[in-house]
Short mmCIF file of C-alpha atoms in Angstrom, two decimals:
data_model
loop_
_atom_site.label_atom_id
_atom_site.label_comp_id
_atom_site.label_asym_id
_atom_site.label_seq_id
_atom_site.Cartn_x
_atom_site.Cartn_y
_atom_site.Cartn_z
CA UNK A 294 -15.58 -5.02 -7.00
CA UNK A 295 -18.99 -3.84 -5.66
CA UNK A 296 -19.16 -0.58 -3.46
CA UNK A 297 -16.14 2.11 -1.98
CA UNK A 298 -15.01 1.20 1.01
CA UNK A 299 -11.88 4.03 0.88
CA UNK A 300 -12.76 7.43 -0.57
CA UNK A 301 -11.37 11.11 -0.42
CA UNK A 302 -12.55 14.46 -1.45
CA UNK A 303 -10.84 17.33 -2.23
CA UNK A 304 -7.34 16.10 -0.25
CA UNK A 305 -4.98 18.70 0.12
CA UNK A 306 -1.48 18.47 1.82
CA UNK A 307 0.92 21.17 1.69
CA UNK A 308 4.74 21.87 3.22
CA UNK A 309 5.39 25.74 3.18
CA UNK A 310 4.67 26.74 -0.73
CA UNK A 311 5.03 23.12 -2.36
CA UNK A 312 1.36 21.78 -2.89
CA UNK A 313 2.40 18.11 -2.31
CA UNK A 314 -1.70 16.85 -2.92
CA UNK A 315 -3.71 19.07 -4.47
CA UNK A 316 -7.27 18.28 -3.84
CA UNK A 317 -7.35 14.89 -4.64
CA UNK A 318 -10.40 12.49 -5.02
CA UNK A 319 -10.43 8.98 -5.47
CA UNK A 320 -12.13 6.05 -4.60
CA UNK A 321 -11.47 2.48 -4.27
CA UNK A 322 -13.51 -0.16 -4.18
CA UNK A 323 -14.11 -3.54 -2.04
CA UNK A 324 -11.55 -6.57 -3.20
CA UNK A 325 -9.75 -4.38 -5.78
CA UNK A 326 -6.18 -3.87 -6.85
CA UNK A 327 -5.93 0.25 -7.11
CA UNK A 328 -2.22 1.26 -8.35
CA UNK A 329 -1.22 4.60 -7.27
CA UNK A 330 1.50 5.62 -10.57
CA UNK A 331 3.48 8.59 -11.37
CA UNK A 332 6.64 10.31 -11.71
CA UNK A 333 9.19 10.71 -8.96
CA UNK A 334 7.59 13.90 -6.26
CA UNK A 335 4.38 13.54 -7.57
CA UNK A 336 2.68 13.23 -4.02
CA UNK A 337 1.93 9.47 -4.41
CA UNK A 338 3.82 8.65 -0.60
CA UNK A 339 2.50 11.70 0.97
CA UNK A 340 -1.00 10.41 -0.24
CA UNK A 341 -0.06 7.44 1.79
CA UNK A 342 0.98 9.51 5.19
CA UNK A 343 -2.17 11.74 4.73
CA UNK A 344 -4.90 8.72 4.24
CA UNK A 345 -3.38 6.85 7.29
CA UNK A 346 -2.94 10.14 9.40
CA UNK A 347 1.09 10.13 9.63
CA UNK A 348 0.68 13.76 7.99
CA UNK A 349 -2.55 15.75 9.10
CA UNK A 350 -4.57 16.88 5.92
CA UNK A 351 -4.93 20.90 5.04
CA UNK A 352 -8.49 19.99 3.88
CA UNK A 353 -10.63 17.43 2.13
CA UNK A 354 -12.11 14.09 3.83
CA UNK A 355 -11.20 10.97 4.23
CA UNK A 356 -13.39 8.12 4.75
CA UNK A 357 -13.01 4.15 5.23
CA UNK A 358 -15.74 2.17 5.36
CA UNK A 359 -18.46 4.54 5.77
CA UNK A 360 -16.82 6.18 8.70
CA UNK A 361 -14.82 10.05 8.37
CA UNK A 362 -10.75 9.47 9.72
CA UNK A 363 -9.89 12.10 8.71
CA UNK A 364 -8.97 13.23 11.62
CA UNK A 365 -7.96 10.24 13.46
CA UNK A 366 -4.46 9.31 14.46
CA UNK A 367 -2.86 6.56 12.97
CA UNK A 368 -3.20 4.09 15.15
CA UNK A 369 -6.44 4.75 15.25
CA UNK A 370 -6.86 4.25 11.62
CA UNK A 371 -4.91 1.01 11.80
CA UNK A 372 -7.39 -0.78 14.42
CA UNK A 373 -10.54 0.12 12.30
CA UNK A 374 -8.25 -2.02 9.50
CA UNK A 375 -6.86 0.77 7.17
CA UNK A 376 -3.24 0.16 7.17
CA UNK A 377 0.20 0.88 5.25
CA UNK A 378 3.57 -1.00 4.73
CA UNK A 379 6.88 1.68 3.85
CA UNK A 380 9.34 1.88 1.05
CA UNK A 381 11.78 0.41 3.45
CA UNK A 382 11.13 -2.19 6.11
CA UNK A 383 12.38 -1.61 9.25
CA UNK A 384 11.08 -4.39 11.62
CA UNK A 385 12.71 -5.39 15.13
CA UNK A 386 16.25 -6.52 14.07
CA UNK A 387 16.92 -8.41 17.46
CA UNK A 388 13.48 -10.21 17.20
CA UNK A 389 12.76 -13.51 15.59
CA UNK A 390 10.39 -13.02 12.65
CA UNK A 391 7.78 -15.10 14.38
CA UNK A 392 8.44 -12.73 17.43
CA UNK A 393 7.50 -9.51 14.97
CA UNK A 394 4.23 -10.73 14.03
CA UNK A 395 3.88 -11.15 18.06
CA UNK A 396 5.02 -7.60 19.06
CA UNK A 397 2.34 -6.03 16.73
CA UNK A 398 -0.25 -5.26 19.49
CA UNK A 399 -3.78 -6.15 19.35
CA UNK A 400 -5.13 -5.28 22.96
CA UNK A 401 -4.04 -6.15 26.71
CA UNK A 402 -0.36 -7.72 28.03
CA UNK A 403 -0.40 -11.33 27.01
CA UNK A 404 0.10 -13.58 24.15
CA UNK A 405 -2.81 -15.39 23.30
CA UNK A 406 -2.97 -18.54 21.76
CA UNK A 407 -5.41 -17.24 19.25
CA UNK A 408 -2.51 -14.56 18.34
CA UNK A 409 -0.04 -17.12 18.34
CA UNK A 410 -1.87 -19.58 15.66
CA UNK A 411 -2.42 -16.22 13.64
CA UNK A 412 0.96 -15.67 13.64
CA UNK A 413 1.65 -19.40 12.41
CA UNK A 414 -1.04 -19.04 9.75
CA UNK A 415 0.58 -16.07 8.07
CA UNK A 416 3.80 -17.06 8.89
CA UNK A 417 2.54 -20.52 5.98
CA UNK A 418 0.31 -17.97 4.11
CA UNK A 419 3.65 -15.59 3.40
CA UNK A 420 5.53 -18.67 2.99
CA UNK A 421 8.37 -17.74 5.55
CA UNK A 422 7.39 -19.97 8.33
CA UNK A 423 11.13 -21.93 7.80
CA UNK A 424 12.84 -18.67 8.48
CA UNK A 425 10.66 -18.25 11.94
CA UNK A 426 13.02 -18.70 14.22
CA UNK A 427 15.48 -16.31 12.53
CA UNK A 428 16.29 -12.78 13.91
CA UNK A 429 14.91 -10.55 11.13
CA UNK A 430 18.29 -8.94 11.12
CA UNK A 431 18.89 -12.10 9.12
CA UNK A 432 16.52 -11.82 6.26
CA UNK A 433 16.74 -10.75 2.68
CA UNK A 434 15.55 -7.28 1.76
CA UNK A 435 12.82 -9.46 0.07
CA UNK A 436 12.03 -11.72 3.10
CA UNK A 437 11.64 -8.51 5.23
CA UNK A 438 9.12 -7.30 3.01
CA UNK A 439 7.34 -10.32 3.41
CA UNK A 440 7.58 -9.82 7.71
CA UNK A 441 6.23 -5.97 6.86
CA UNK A 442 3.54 -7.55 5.55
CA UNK A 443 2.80 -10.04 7.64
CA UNK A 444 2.88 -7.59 10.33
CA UNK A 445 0.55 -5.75 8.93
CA UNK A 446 -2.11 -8.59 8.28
CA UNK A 447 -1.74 -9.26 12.18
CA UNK A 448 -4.07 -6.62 12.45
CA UNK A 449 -6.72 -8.18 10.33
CA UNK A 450 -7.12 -5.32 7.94
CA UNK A 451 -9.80 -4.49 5.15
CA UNK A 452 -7.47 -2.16 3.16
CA UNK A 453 -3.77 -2.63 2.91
CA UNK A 454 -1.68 0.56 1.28
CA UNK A 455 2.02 -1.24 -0.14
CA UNK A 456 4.51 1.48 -0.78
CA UNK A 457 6.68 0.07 -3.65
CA UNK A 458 6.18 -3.35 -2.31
CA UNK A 459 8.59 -5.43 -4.88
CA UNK A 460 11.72 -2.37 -5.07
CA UNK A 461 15.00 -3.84 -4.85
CA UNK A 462 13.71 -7.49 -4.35
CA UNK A 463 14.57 -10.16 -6.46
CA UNK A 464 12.75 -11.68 -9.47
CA UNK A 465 11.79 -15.13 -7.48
CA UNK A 466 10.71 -13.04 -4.44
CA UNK A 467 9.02 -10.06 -6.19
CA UNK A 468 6.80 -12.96 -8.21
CA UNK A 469 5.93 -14.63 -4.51
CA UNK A 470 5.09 -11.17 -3.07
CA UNK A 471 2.77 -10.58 -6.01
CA UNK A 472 1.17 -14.02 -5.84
CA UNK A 473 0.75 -13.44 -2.15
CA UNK A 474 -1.10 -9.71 -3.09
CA UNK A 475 -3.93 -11.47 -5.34
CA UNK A 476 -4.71 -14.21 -2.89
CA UNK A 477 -5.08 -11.14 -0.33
CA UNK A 478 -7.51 -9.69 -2.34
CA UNK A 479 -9.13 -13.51 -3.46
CA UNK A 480 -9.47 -13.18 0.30
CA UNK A 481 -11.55 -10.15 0.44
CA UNK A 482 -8.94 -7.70 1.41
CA UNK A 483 -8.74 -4.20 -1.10
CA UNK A 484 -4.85 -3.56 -1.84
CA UNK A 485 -3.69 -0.16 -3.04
CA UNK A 486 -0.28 0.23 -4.45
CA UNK A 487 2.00 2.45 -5.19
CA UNK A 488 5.13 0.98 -7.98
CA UNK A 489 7.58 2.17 -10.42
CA UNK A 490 7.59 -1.16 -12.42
CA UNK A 491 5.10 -0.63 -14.94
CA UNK A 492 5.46 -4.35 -15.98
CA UNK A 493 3.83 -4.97 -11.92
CA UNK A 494 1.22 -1.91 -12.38
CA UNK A 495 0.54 -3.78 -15.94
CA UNK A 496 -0.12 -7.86 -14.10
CA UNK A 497 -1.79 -6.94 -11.08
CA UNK A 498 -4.07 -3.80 -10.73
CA UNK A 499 -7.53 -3.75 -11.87
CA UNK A 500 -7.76 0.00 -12.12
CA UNK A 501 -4.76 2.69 -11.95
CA UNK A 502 -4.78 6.05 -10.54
CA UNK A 503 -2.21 8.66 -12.26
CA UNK A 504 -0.58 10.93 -10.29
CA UNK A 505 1.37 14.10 -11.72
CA UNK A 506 2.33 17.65 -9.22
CA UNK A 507 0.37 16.87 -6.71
CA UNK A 508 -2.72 16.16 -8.90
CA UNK A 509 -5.11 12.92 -10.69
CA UNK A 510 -3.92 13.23 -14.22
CA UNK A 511 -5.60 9.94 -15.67
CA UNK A 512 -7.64 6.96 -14.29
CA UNK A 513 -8.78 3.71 -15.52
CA UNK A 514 -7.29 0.14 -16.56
CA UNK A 515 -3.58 0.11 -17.11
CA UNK A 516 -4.13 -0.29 -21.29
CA UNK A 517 -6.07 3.34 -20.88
CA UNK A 518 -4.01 5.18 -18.64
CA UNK A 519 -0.92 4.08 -20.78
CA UNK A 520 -1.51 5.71 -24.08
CA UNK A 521 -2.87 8.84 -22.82
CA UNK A 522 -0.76 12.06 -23.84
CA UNK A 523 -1.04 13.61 -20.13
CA UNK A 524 0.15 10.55 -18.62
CA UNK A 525 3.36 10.40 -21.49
CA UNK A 526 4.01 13.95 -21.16
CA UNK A 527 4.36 13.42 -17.07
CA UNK A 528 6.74 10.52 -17.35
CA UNK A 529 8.56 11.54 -20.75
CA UNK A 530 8.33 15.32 -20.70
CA UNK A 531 6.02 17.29 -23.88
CA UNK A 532 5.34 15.92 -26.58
CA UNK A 533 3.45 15.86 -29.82
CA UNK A 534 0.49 13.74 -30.25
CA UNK A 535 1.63 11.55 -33.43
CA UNK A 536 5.03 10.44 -30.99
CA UNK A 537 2.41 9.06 -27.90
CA UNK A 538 3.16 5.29 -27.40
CA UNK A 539 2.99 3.84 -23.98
CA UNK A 540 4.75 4.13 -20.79
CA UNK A 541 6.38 0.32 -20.83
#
């Protein structure tokens, strides 16, 4: 990891009187693993919609590599590489998957060839390129996580946000989809995720970022985070110092 390349400052997002981020900051640096923890409502997704501009920030910045989006739309904030993957897929059910990757657009009318052996390389990379020719309608829940992503890399992107990546996939597929999120990053690309499974959170992530009411509770490795009392109190209600264990 060397310098940021995703930062905010003082992020705030609210909906009527519920403070759903309450001036956050956090940075992540280039060719980490950054996993976003914390109990159900704690404003981890909405962190998600305000970075990539689906929700429009109250205040605070934003900025990717070097540059302010705040105040960008999301598309925009996709092309300059900052993009997300959802809780639940939902790619084009009467297209092939091979014919997803294709319909993510990346500037004038035609197919190129170029886009076309992109498309074949992450098809391999992902290890899906048998199911190809399949409508996605067809795929496993896990499978169609692995189109959302591969979707995503068509866009060539520095930073890639996974929301819950592994829920309700497999064992066999949730182990490929977290083989295929360290050679992303062996690859030069930053990941930050958000997951319930502490046991992922624990094998993957090189630094975690607590979230609790809106707010950073706790940062730091996953062995740090774990034992501290603000992080057990979040996830297991008060308690006294002498009963703090860990979260897994």
């Amino acid at each position: 990891m060397t310098d940021a390349i995703l930062t905010c400052a003082g992020l705030t997002k609210s909906f009527g009187g519920l403070v759903a981020n309450d001036r956050i900051d956090l940075s992540v640096g280039k060719q980490e693993i950054r996993g976003i923890i914390g109990p159900n409502g704690s404003g981890k997704s909405t962190f998600f919609n305000v970075l990539t501009g689906f929700y429009v920030k109250d205040e605070g910045t934003v900025t990717f590599d070097g540059e302010d989006v705040s105040n960008l739309k999301p598309f925009e904030i996709a092309n300059r590489g900052l993009v997300r993957t959802f809780q639940l897929p939902t790619p084009f059910s009467n297209l092939t998957v091979k014919d997803n990757l294709l319909a993510v657009y990346s500037g004038g009318l035609r197919i190129t060839n170029d886009k076309r052996d992109r498309a074949d390389e992450i098809l391999t990379f992902l290890d899906i390129a048998g199911v190809a020719d399949h409508l996605a309608s067809e795929l496993s829940g896990g499978q169609q996580k692995l189109l959302e992503l591969g979707r995503v890399l068509m866009l060539e992107p520095k930073v890639i946000l996974l929301d819950e990546p592994t829920a309700g996939v497999n064992p066999a597929l949730s182990l490929r989809i977290l083989d295929r999120i360290e050679a992303m990053r062996d690859r030069g690309t930053t990941i930050v995720i958000i997951e319930h499974d502490m046991e992922v959170v624990k094998s993957i992530t090189d630094k975690v970022t607590v979230f609790d009411q809106g707010r950073v509770i706790a940062e730091g490795t996953f062995a740090e985070v774990a034992t501290e009392l603000r992080v057990q109190e979040a996830y297991l209600g008060k308690a006294d110092e002498s009963d703090v264990g860990t979260i897994v």
